PDB file of C-alpha atoms in Angstrom:
ATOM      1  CA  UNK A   1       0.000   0.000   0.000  1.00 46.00           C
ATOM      2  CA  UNK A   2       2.883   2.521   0.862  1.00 45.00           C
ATOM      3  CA  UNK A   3       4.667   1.817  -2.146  1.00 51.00           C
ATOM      4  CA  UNK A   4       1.480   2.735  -4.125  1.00 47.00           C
ATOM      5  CA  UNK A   5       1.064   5.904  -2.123  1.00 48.00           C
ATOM      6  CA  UNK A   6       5.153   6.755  -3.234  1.00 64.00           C
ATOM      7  CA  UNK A   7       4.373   6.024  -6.671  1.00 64.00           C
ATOM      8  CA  UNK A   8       1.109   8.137  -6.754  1.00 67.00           C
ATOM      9  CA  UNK A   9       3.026  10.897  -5.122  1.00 77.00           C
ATOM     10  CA  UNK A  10       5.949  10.535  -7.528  1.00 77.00           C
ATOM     11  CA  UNK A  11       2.916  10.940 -10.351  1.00 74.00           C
ATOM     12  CA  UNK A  12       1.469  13.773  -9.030  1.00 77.00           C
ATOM     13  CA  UNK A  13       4.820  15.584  -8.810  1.00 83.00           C
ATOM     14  CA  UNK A  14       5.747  14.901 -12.366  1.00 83.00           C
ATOM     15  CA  UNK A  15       2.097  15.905 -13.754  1.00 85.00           C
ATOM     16  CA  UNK A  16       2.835  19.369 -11.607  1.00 87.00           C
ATOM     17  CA  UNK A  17       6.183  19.853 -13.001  1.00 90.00           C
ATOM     18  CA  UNK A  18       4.484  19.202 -16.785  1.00 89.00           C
ATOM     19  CA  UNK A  19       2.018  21.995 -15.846  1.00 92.00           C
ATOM     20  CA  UNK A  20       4.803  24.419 -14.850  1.00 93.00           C
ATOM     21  CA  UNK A  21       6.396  24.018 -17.767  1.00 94.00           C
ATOM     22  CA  UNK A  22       3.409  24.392 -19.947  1.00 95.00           C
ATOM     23  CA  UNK A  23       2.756  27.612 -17.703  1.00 95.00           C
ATOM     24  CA  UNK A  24       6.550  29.070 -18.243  1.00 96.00           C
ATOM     25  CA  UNK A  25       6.112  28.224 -21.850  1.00 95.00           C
ATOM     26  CA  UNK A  26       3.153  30.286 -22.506  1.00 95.00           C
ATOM     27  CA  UNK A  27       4.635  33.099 -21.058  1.00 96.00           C
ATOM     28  CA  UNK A  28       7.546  33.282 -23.060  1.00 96.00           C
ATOM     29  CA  UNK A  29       6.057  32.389 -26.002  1.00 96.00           C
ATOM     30  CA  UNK A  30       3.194  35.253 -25.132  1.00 96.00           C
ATOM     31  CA  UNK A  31       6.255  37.649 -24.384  1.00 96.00           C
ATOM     32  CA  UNK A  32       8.245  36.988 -27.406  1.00 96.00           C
ATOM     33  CA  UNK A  33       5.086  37.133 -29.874  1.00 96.00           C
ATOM     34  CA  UNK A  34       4.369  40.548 -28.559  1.00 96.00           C
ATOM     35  CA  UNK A  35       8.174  42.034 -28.761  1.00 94.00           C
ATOM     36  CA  UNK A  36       8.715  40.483 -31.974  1.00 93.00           C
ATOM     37  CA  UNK A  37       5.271  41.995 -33.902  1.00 93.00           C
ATOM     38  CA  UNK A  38       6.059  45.551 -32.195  1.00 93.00           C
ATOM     39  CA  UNK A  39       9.490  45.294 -33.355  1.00 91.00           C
ATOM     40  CA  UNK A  40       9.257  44.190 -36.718  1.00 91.00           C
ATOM     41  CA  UNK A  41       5.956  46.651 -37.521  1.00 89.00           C
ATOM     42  CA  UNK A  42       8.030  49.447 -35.816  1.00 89.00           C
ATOM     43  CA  UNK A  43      11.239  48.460 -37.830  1.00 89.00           C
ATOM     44  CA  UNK A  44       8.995  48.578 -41.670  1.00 85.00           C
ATOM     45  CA  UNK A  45       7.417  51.918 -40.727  1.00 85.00           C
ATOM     46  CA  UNK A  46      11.192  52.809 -40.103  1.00 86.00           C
ATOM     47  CA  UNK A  47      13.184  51.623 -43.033  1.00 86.00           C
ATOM     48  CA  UNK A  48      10.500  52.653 -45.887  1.00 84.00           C
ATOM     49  CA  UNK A  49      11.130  56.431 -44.711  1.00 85.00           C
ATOM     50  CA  UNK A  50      14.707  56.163 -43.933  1.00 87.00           C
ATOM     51  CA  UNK A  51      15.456  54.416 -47.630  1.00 87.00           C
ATOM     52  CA  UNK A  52      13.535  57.465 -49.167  1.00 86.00           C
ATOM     53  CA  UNK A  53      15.796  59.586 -47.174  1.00 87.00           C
ATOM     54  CA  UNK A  54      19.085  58.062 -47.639  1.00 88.00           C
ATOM     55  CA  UNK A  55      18.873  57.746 -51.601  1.00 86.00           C
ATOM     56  CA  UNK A  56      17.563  61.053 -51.965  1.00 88.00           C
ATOM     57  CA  UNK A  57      20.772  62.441 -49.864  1.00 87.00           C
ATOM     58  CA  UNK A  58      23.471  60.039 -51.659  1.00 85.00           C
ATOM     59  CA  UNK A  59      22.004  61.307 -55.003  1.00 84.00           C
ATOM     60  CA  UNK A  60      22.528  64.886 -53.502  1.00 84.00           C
ATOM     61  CA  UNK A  61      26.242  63.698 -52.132  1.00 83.00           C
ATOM     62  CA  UNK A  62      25.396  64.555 -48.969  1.00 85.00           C
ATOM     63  CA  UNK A  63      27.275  61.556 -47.429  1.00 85.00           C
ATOM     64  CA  UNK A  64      27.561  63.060 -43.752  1.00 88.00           C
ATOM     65  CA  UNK A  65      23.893  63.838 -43.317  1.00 89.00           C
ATOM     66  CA  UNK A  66      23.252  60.352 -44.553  1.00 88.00           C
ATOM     67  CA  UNK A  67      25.279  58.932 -42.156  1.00 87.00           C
ATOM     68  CA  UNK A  68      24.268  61.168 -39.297  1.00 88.00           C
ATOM     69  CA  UNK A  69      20.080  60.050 -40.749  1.00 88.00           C
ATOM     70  CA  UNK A  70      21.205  56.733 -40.126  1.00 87.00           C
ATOM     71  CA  UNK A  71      22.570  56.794 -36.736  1.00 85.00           C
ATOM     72  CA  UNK A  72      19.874  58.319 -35.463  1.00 87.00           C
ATOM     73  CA  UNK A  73      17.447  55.539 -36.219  1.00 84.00           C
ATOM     74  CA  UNK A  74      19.312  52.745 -34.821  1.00 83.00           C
ATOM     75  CA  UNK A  75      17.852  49.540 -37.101  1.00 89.00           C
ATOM     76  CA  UNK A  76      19.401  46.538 -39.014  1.00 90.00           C
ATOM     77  CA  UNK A  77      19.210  48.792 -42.236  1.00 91.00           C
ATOM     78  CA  UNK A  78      20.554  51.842 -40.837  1.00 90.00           C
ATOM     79  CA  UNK A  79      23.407  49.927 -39.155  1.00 90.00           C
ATOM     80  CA  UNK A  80      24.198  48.492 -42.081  1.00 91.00           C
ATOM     81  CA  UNK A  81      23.816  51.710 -44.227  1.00 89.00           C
ATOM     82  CA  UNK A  82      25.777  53.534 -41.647  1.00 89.00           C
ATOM     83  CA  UNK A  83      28.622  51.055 -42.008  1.00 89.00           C
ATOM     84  CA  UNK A  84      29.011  51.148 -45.733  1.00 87.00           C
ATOM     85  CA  UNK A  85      29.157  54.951 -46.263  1.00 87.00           C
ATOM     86  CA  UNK A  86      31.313  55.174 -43.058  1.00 86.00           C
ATOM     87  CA  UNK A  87      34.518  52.878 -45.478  1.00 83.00           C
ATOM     88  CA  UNK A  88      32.894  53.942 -48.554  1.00 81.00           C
ATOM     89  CA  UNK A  89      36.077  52.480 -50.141  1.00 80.00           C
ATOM     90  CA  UNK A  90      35.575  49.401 -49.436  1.00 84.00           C
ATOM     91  CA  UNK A  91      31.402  49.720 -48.703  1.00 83.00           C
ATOM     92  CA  UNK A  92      30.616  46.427 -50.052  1.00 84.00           C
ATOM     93  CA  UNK A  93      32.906  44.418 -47.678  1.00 85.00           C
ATOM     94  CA  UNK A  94      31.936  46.870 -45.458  1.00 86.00           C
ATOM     95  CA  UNK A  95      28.567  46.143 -45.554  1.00 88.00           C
ATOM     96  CA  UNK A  96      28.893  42.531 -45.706  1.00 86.00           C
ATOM     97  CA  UNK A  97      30.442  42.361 -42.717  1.00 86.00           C
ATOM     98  CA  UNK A  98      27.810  44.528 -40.814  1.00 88.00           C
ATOM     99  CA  UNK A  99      25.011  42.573 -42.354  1.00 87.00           C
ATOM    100  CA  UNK A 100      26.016  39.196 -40.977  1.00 83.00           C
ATOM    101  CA  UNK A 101      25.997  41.163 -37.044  1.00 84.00           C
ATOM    102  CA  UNK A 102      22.830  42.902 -38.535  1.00 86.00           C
ATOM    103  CA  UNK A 103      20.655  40.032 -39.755  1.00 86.00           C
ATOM    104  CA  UNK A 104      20.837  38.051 -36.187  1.00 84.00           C
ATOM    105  CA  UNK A 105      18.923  40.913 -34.690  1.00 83.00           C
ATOM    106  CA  UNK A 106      15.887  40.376 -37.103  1.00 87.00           C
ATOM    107  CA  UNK A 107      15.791  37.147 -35.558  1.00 87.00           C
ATOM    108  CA  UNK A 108      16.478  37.115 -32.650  1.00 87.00           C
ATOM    109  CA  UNK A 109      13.907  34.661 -30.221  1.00 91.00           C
ATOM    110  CA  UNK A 110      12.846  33.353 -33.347  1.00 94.00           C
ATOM    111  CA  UNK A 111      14.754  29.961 -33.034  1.00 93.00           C
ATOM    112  CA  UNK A 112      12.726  29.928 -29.378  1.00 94.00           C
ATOM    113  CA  UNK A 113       9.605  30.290 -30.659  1.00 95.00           C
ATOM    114  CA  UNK A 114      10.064  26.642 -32.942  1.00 94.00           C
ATOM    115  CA  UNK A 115      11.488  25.082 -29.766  1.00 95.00           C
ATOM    116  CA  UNK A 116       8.389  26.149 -27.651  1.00 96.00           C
ATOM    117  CA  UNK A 117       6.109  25.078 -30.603  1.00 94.00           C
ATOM    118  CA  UNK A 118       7.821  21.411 -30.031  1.00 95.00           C
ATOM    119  CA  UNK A 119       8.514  21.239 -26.542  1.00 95.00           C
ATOM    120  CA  UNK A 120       4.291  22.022 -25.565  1.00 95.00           C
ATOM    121  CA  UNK A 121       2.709  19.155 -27.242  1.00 94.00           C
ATOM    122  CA  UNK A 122       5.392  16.749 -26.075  1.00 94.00           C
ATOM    123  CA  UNK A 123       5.032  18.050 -22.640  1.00 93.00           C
ATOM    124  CA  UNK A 124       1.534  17.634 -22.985  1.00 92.00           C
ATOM    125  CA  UNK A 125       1.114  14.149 -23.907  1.00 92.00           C
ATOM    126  CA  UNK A 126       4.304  13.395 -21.079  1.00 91.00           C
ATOM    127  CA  UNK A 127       1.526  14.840 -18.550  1.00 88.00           C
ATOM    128  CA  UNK A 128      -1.165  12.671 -20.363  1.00 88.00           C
ATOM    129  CA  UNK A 129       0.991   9.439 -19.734  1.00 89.00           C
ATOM    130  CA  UNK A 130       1.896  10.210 -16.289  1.00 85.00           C
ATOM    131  CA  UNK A 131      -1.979  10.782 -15.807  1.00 82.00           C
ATOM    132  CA  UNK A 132      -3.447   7.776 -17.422  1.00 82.00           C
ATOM    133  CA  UNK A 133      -0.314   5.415 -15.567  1.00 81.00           C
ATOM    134  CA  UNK A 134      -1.325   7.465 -12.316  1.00 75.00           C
ATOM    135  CA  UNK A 135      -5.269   6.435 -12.572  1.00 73.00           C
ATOM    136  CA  UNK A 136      -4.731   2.908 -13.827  1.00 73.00           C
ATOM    137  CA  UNK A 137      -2.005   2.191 -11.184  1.00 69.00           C
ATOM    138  CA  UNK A 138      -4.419   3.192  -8.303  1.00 62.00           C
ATOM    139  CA  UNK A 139      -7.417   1.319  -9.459  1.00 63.00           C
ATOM    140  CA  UNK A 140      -5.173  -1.484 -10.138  1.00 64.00           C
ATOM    141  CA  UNK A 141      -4.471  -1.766  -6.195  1.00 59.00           C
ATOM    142  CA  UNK A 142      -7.687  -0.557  -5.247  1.00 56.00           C
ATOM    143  CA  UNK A 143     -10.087  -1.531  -7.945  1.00 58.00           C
ATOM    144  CA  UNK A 144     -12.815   0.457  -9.594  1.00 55.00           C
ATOM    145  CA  UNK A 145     -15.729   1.275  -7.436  1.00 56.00           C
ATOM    146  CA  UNK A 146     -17.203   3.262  -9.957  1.00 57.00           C
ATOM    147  CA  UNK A 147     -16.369   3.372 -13.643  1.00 58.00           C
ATOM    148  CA  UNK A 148     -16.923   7.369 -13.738  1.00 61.00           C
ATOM    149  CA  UNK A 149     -13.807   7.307 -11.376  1.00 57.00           C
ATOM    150  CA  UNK A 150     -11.595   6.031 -14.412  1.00 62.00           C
ATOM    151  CA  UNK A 151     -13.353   8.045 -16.846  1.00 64.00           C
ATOM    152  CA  UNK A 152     -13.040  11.474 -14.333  1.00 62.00           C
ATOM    153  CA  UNK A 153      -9.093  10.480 -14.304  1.00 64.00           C
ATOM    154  CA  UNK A 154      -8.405   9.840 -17.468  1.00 73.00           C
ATOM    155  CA  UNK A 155     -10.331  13.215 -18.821  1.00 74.00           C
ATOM    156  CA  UNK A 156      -8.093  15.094 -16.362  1.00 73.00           C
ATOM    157  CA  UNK A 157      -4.952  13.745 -17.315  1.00 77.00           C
ATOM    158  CA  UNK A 158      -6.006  14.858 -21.520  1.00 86.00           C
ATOM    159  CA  UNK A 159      -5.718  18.241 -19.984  1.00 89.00           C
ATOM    160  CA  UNK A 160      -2.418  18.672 -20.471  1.00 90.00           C
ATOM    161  CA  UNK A 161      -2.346  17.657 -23.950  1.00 91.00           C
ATOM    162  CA  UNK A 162      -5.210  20.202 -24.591  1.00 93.00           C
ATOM    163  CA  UNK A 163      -2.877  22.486 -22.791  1.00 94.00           C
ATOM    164  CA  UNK A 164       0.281  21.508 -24.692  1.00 94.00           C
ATOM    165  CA  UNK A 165      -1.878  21.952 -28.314  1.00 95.00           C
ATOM    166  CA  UNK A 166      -3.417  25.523 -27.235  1.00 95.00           C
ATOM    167  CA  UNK A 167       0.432  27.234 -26.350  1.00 95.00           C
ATOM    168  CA  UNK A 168       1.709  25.337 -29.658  1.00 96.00           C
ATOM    169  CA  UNK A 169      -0.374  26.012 -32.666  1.00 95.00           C
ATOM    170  CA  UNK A 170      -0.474  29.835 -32.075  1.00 95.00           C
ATOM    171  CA  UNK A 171       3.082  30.028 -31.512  1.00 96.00           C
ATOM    172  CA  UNK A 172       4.094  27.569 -34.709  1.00 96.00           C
ATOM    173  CA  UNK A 173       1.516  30.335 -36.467  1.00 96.00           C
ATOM    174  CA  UNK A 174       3.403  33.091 -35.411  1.00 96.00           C
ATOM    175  CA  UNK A 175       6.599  31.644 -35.974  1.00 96.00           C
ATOM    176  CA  UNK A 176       5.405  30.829 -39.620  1.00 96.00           C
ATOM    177  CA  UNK A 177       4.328  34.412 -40.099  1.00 95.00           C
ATOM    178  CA  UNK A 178       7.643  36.316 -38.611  1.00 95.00           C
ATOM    179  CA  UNK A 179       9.705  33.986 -40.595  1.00 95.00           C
ATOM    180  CA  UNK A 180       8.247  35.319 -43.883  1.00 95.00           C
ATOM    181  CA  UNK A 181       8.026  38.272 -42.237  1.00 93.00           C
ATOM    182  CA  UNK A 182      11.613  38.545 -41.585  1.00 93.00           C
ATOM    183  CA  UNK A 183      12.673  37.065 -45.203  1.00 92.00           C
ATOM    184  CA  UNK A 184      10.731  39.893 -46.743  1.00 91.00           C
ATOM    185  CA  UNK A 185      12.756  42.273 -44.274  1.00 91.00           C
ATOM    186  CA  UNK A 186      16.226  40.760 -45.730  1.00 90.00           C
ATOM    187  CA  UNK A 187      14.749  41.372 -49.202  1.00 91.00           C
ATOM    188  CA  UNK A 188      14.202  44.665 -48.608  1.00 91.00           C
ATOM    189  CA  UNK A 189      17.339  45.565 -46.833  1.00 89.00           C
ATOM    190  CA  UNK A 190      19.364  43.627 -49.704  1.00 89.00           C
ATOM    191  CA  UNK A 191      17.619  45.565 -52.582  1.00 90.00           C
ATOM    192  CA  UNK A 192      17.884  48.897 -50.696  1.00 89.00           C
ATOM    193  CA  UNK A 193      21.950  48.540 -49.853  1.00 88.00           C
ATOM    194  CA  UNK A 194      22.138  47.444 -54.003  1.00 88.00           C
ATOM    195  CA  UNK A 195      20.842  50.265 -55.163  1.00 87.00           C
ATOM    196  CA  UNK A 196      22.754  52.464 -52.748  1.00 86.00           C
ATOM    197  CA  UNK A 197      25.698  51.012 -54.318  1.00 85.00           C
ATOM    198  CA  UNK A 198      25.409  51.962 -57.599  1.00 85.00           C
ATOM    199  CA  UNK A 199      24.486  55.432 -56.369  1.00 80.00           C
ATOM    200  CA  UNK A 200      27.590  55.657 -54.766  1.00 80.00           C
ATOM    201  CA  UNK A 201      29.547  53.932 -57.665  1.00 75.00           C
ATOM    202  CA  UNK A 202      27.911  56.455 -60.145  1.00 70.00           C
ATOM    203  CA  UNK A 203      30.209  59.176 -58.798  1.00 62.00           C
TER     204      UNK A 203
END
């Protein structure tokens, strides 16, 4: 009977620990979906203005205020931008190099996003298990009384799966969309440093 009583308790602890970790990965994944769409809405509003800017100053060969424009707004493009016309000698290594530092920013928390979109379901159906192998091991030693007693155990322990599939298929869905999201932001940043280049090379 003790050892039953161990086990249970052993079950119990394990089915808490799968809930904590479904709670801790809600709230990143919550707090990193939130960061991520501010930042990357903020950062388009941004870089259409400041490419406007910047071309219409390098046509002007107004390299300074250029550079001085793109200090001031502090994103992967104007970083990038910023380093180029700052060795305009060498601006394409220049901006190669600044890119790679550059790019890891758009996606940053991105690579936790997929493991949280893994990790839920899987902790999920672990909580399942332990349920399930927590009801059938007590009724095993003490037998089933009533039948809705298996049934009320078993629906309890699907919980967690339920919990595990609500934190994961918003998250893979936001993952999917900043992905493309941020694909279309290395587009953009790649066409606009082109085209700044043969400005620059026109003189």
């Amino acid at each position: 009977m003790n050892n039953i009583f161990n086990t249970t308790t052993i079950l119990a602890t394990a089915i808490t620990f799968c809930w904590i970790a479904l709670f801790i990965s809600s709230i990143i994944s919550v707090a990193i979906i939130v960061e991520r769409f501010i930042y990357l809405t903020r950062l388009k509003a941004s870089d259409n203005t400041l490419t406007s800017n910047i071309l219409k100053l390098i046509k002007e060969n107004d390299i300074k205020t250029s550079i001085a424009l793109c200090e001031t707004n502090n994103t992967p493009l104007s970083n990038i931008i910023s380093s180029g016309l700052k060795n305009i000698e060498k601006i394409e290594d220049a901006i190669k190099l600044e890119s790679s530092k550059q790019i890891s920013n758009l996606e940053k928390f991105i690579s936790a996003l997929s493991t949280i979109s893994t990790i839920a379901p899987l902790l999920g159906l672990l909580g399942t298990i332990i349920g399930m192998i927590q009801s059938f091991s007590v009724i095993s030693v003490l037998g089933a009384t009533k039948p809705t007693e298996l049934a009320s155990g078993i629906s309890n322990a699907l919980l967690t799966t339920a919990a595990g599939l609500i934190i994961a298929i918003p998250t893979v869905v936001f993952y999917n969309y900043f992905v493309n999201n941020i694909d279309k932001r290395i587009s953009f940043i790649e066409n606009t440093v082109n085209e700044i280049i043969k400005e620059i090379n026109k003189k």
